[in-house]
C-alpha atoms as one frame of an Amber mdcrd trajectory, in Angstrom:
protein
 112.881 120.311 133.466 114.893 118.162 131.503 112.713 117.937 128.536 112.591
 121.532 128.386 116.220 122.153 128.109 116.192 119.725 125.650 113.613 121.109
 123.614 114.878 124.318 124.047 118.427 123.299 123.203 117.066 122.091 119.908
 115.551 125.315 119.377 118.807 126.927 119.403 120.405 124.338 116.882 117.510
 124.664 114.284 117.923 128.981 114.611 121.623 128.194 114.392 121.109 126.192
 111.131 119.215 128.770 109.779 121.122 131.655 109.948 124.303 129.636 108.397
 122.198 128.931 105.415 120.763 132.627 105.098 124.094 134.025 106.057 125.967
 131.809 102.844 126.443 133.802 100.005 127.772 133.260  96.363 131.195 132.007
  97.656 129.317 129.072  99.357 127.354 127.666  96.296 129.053 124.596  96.411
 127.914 124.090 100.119 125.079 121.703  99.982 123.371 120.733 103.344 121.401
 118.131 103.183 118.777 116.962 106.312 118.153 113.538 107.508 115.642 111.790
 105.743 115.924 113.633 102.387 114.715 110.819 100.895 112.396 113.214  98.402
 108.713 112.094  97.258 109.480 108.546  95.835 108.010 106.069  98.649 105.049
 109.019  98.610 104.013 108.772  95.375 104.377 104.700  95.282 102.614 104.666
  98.035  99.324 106.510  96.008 100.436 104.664  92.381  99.176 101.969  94.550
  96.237 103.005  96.366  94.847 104.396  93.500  95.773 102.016  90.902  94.220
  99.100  92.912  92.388 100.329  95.508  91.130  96.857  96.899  93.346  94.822
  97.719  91.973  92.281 100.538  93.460  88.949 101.339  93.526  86.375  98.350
  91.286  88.653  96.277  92.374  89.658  92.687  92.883  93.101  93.876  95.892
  92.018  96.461  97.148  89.786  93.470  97.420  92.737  90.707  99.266  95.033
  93.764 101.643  92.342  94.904 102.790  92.090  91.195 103.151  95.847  90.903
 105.291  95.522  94.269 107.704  92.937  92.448 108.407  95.114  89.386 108.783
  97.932  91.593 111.629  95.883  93.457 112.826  94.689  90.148 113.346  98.016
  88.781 115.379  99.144  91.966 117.996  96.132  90.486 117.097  93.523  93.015
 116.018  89.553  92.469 112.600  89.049  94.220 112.031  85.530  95.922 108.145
  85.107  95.400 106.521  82.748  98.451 103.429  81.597  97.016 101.230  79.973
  99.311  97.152  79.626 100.043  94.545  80.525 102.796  93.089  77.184 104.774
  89.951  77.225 102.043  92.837  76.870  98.897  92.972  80.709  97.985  95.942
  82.217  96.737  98.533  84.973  97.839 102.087  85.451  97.801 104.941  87.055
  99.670 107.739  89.124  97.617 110.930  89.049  99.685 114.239  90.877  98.684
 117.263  89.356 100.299 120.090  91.867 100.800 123.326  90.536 101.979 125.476
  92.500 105.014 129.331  92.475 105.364 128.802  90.112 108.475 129.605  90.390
 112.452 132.481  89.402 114.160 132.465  87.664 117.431 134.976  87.905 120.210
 135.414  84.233 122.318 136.307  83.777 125.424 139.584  82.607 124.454 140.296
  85.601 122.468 139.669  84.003 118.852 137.349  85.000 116.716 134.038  83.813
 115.165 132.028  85.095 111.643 128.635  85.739 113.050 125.318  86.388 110.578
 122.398  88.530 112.048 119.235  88.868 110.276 116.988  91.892 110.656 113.307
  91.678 108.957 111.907  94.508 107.449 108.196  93.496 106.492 104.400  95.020
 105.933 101.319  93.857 104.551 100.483  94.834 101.396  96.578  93.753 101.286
  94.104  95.943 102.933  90.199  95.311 103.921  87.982  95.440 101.247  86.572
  94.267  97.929  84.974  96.727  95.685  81.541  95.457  96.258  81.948  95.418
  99.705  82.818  99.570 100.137  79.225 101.558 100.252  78.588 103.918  97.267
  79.773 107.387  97.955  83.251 106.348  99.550  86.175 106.828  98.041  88.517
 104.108  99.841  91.816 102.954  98.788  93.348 101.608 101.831  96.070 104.703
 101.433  97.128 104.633 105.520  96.341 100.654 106.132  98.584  99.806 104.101
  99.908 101.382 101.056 101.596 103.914 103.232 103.910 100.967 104.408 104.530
  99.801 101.215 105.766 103.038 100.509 107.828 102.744 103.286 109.446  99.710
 101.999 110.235 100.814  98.908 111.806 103.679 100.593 114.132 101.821 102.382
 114.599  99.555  99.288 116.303 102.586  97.399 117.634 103.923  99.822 119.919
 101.364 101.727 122.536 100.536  99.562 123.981 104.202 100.161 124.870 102.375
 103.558 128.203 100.961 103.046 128.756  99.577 106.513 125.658  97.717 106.419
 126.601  94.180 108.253 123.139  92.668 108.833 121.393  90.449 106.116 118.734
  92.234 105.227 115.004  90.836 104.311 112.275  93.241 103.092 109.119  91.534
 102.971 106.516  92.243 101.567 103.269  90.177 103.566 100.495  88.820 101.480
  97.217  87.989 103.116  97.616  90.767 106.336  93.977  90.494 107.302  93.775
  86.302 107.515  95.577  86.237 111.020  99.022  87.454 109.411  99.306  84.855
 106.927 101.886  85.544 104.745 103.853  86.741 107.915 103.539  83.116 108.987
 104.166  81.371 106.062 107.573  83.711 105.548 108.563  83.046 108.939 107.831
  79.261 108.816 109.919  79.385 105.493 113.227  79.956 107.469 115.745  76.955
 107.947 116.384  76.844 111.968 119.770  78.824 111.375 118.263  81.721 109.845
 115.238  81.828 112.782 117.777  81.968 115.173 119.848  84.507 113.570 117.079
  87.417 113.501 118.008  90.156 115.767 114.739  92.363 115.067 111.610  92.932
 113.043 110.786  95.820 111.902 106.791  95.874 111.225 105.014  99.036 109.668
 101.365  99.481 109.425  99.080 102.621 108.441 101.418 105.749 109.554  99.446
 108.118 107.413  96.217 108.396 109.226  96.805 108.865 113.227  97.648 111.783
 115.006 100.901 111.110 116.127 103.663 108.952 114.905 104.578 106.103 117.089
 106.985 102.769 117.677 106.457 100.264 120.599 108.344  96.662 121.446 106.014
  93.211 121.174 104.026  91.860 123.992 107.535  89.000 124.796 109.031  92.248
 126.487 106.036  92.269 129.353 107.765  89.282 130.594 109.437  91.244 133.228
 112.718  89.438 133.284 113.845  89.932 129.712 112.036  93.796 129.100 115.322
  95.278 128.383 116.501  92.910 125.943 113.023  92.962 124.187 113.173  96.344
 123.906 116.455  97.538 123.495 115.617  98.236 119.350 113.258 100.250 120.588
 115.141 102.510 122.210 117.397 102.710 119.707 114.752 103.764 116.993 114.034
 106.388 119.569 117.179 106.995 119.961 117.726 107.811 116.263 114.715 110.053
 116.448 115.960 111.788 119.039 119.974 112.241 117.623 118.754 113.082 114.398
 116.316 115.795 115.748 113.530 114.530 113.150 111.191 116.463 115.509 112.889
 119.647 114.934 114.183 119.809 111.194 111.398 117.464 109.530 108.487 117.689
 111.862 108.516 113.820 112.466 108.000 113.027 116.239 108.304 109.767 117.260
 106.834 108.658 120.486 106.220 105.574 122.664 102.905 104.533 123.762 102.929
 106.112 127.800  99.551 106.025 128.771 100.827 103.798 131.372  97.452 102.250
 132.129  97.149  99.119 134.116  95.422  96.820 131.748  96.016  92.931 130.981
  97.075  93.905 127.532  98.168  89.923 126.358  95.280  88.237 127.448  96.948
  85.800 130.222  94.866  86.706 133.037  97.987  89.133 134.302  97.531  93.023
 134.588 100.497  95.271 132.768 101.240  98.878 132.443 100.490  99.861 128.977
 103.564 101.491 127.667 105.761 100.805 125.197 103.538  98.538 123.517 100.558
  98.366 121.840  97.184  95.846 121.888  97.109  96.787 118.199  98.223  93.896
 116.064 100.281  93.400 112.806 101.868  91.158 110.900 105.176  91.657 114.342
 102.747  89.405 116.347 104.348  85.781 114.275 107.730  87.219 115.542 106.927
  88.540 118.679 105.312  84.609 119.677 108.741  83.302 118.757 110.554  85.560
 121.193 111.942  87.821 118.229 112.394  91.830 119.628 110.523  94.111 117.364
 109.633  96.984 116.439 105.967  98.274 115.276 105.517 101.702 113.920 101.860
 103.093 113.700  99.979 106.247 113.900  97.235 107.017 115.997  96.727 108.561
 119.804  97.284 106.400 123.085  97.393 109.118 125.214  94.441 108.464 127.157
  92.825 107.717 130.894  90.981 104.578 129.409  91.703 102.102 126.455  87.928
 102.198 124.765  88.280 106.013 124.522  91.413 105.721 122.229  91.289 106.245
 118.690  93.613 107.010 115.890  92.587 110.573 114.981  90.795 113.720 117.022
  90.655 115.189 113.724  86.683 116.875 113.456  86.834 115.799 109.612  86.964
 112.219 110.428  84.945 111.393 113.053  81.895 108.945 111.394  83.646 105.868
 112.778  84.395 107.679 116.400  88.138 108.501 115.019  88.970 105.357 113.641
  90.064 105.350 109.689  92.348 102.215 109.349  89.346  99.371 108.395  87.049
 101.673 108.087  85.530 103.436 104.492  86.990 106.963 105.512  91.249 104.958
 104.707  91.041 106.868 101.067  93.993 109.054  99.456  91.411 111.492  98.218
  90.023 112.772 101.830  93.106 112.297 103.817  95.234 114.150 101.207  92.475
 117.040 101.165  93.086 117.318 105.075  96.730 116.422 105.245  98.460 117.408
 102.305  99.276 120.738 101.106 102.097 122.893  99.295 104.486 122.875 101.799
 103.703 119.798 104.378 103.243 116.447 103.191 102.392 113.691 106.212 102.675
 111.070 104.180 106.062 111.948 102.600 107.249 113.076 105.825 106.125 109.938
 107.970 107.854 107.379 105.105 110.846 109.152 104.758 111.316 109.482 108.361
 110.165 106.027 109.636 112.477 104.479 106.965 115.574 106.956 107.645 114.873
 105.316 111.702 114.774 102.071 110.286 118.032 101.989 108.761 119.803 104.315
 111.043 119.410 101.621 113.896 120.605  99.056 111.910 124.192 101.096 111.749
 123.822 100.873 115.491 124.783  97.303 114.743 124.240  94.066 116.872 123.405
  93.483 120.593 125.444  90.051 120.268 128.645  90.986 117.868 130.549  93.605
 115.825 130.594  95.123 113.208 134.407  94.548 110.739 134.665  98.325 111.101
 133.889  98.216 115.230 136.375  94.999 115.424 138.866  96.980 113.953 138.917
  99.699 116.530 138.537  96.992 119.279 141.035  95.739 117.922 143.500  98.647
 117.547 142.762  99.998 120.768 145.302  99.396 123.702 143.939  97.822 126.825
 145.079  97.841 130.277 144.136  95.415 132.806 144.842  96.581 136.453 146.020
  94.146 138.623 147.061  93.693 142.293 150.454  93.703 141.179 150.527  97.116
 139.105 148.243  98.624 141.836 151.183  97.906 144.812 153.672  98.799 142.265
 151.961 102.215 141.647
């Protein structure tokens, strides 16, 4: 019942919204509303410069090298320095991380005794940038470009790239990675995370991981496998519910068509592999480049696209879609992951998926960073704690009245 006020409540905003526009006339020209996310086509079309200007990109091939150097000048030309990680696969093959570092204002931390501390939080921002084939290894007849797995994250990134410095009370440090070398067990993940000086480890609050949101069904975000320990589930996936949260707020579902949803199957599976049955929601047996944070007890966040919503795990599948059905509805890693047939299916005039999903996942991303941190505040939050009277009731002032 509650869901359908809600939804019905939402309704009656969007008509709302509506009529004001229709009912402003040439008095209100200088009115501009804009909608969350209105972001435009930028991360979009990056995301298809770089499909379709190297459309094979696997791990350590020369494919992933000629992308990750159109990713640096990309970052570049947004005005930031790019720290390159270089680094090689177990058999001496080469890839590289490109990491932007963007500085926050800084937390502030209340002590016991009432004095203060300057506290850093890092939040990680990363997605691969290789996908899963060579040329030679892509039948003839297919028209593959990795577009969903995982230019579409890429575009993502960039996204955010250009778009967070319009937030002004940013306090985190910022990384945006990103990952070289995806498909060799999260490689350049690895290497970025073993790259940290103990201080900075400790200091991440989140990671934020984004993999192929073009080509499922349904948008969604889940917590790592640390939050199936049961004793620390909340704090594992508190970001979570704040991304959803945003969602929600925002009503992305309403004004941009951009649902987000948690995976609720709610199946009883043993979805880590220790021998211990869990209930399926809220996270995902799907892995990305999240699983080197989520080992080292890091919360994050994974957004993907596909369809969880069913009675047993081998019948899921990222897409019920009729047109792309040869590999039983799976498109990431498979030959069907090409802008030219998802774009035929997707795209048109007046919806674009993959504008909508990057503009949205990356207007959640940095939303929930405003929230601010689980473990400090923010200058501007200090200030009103600061400002704000308190009153501590005692035995005394209770028998006094």
């Amino acid at each position: 019942m509650k869901n359908i006020l809600r939804k019905f409540v939402s309704l009656l905003l969007c008509i709302s919204m509506l009529l004001v526009l229709v009912a402003c006339g040439d008095d209100d020209k200088n009115i501009v509303t804009l909608l969350p996310a209105d972001f435009g086509s930028y991360g979009a079309e990056f995301a298809r410069a770089l499909a379709e200007e190297h459309p094979f990109r696997k791990a350590y091939s020369d494919g992933e090298k000629s992308a990750g150097i159109m990713i640096k000048e990309e970052f570049e030309s947004l005005g930031y320095d790019v720290e390159v990680q270089n680094f090689k696969s177990i058999y001496g093959s080469d890839s590289a991380n490109y990491v932007i570092h963007i500085k926050g204002s800084g937390f502030i931390k209340v002590n016991d005794d009432n004095s203060i501390s300057d506290v850093r939080r890092l939040v990680v921002i990363g997605a691969h940038y290789d996908d899963a084939f060579k040329l030679e290894e892509v039948p003839e007849g297919y028209t593959y470009d990795g577009i969903s797995d995982n230019a579409s994250a890429i575009g993502c990134l960039m996204t955010i790239a250009s778009q967070i410095k319009n937030y002004e009370n940013l306090a985190f440090d910022v990384d945006i990675v990103a990952f070289g070398a995806g498909g060799d067990e999260f490689a350049g993940a690895k290497y970025y995370y073993n790259s940290l000086d103990a201080s900075s480890k400790n200091s991440i609050e989140v990671m934020y991981c984004i993999e192929n949101i073009y080509a499922g069904d349904k948008m969604y975000a889940n917590a790592g496998w640390n939050s199936l320990i049961h004793d620390q589930k909340y704090q594992m996936r508190r970001k979570l519910y704040q991304a959803y949260d945003v969602a929600y707020d925002e009503m992305l579902a309403s004004y941009n068509g951009y649902s987000l949803l948690y995976n609720e199957c709610g199946l009883i599976v043993d979805v880590n592999g220790d021998g211990v049955s869990d209930i399926y929601r809220e996270v995902s047996v799907n892995k990305s480049d999240y699983c080197v944070f989520d080992e080292h007890n890091i919360p994050v966040v994974f957004f993907d696209s596909g369809d969880y919503f069913f009675d047993k795990m081998e019948k899921m599948k990222e897409t019920k879609n009729l047109n792309f059905q040869e590999f039983d509805g799976q498109i990431s890693n498979t030959y069907l992951d090409s802008s030219e047939m998802l774009d035929e299916v997707l795209k048109s005039d007046e919806k674009d998926v993959l504008e909508i999903r990057i503009n949205n996942t990356a207007f959640v991303i940095m939303e929930s960073l405003e929230k601010g941190s689980d473990y400090a505040m923010t200058p501007k939050q200090y200030e009103t704690y600061k400002n704000t009277p308190t009153t501590v009731e005692t035995k005394e002032t209770k028998k006094n009245g």
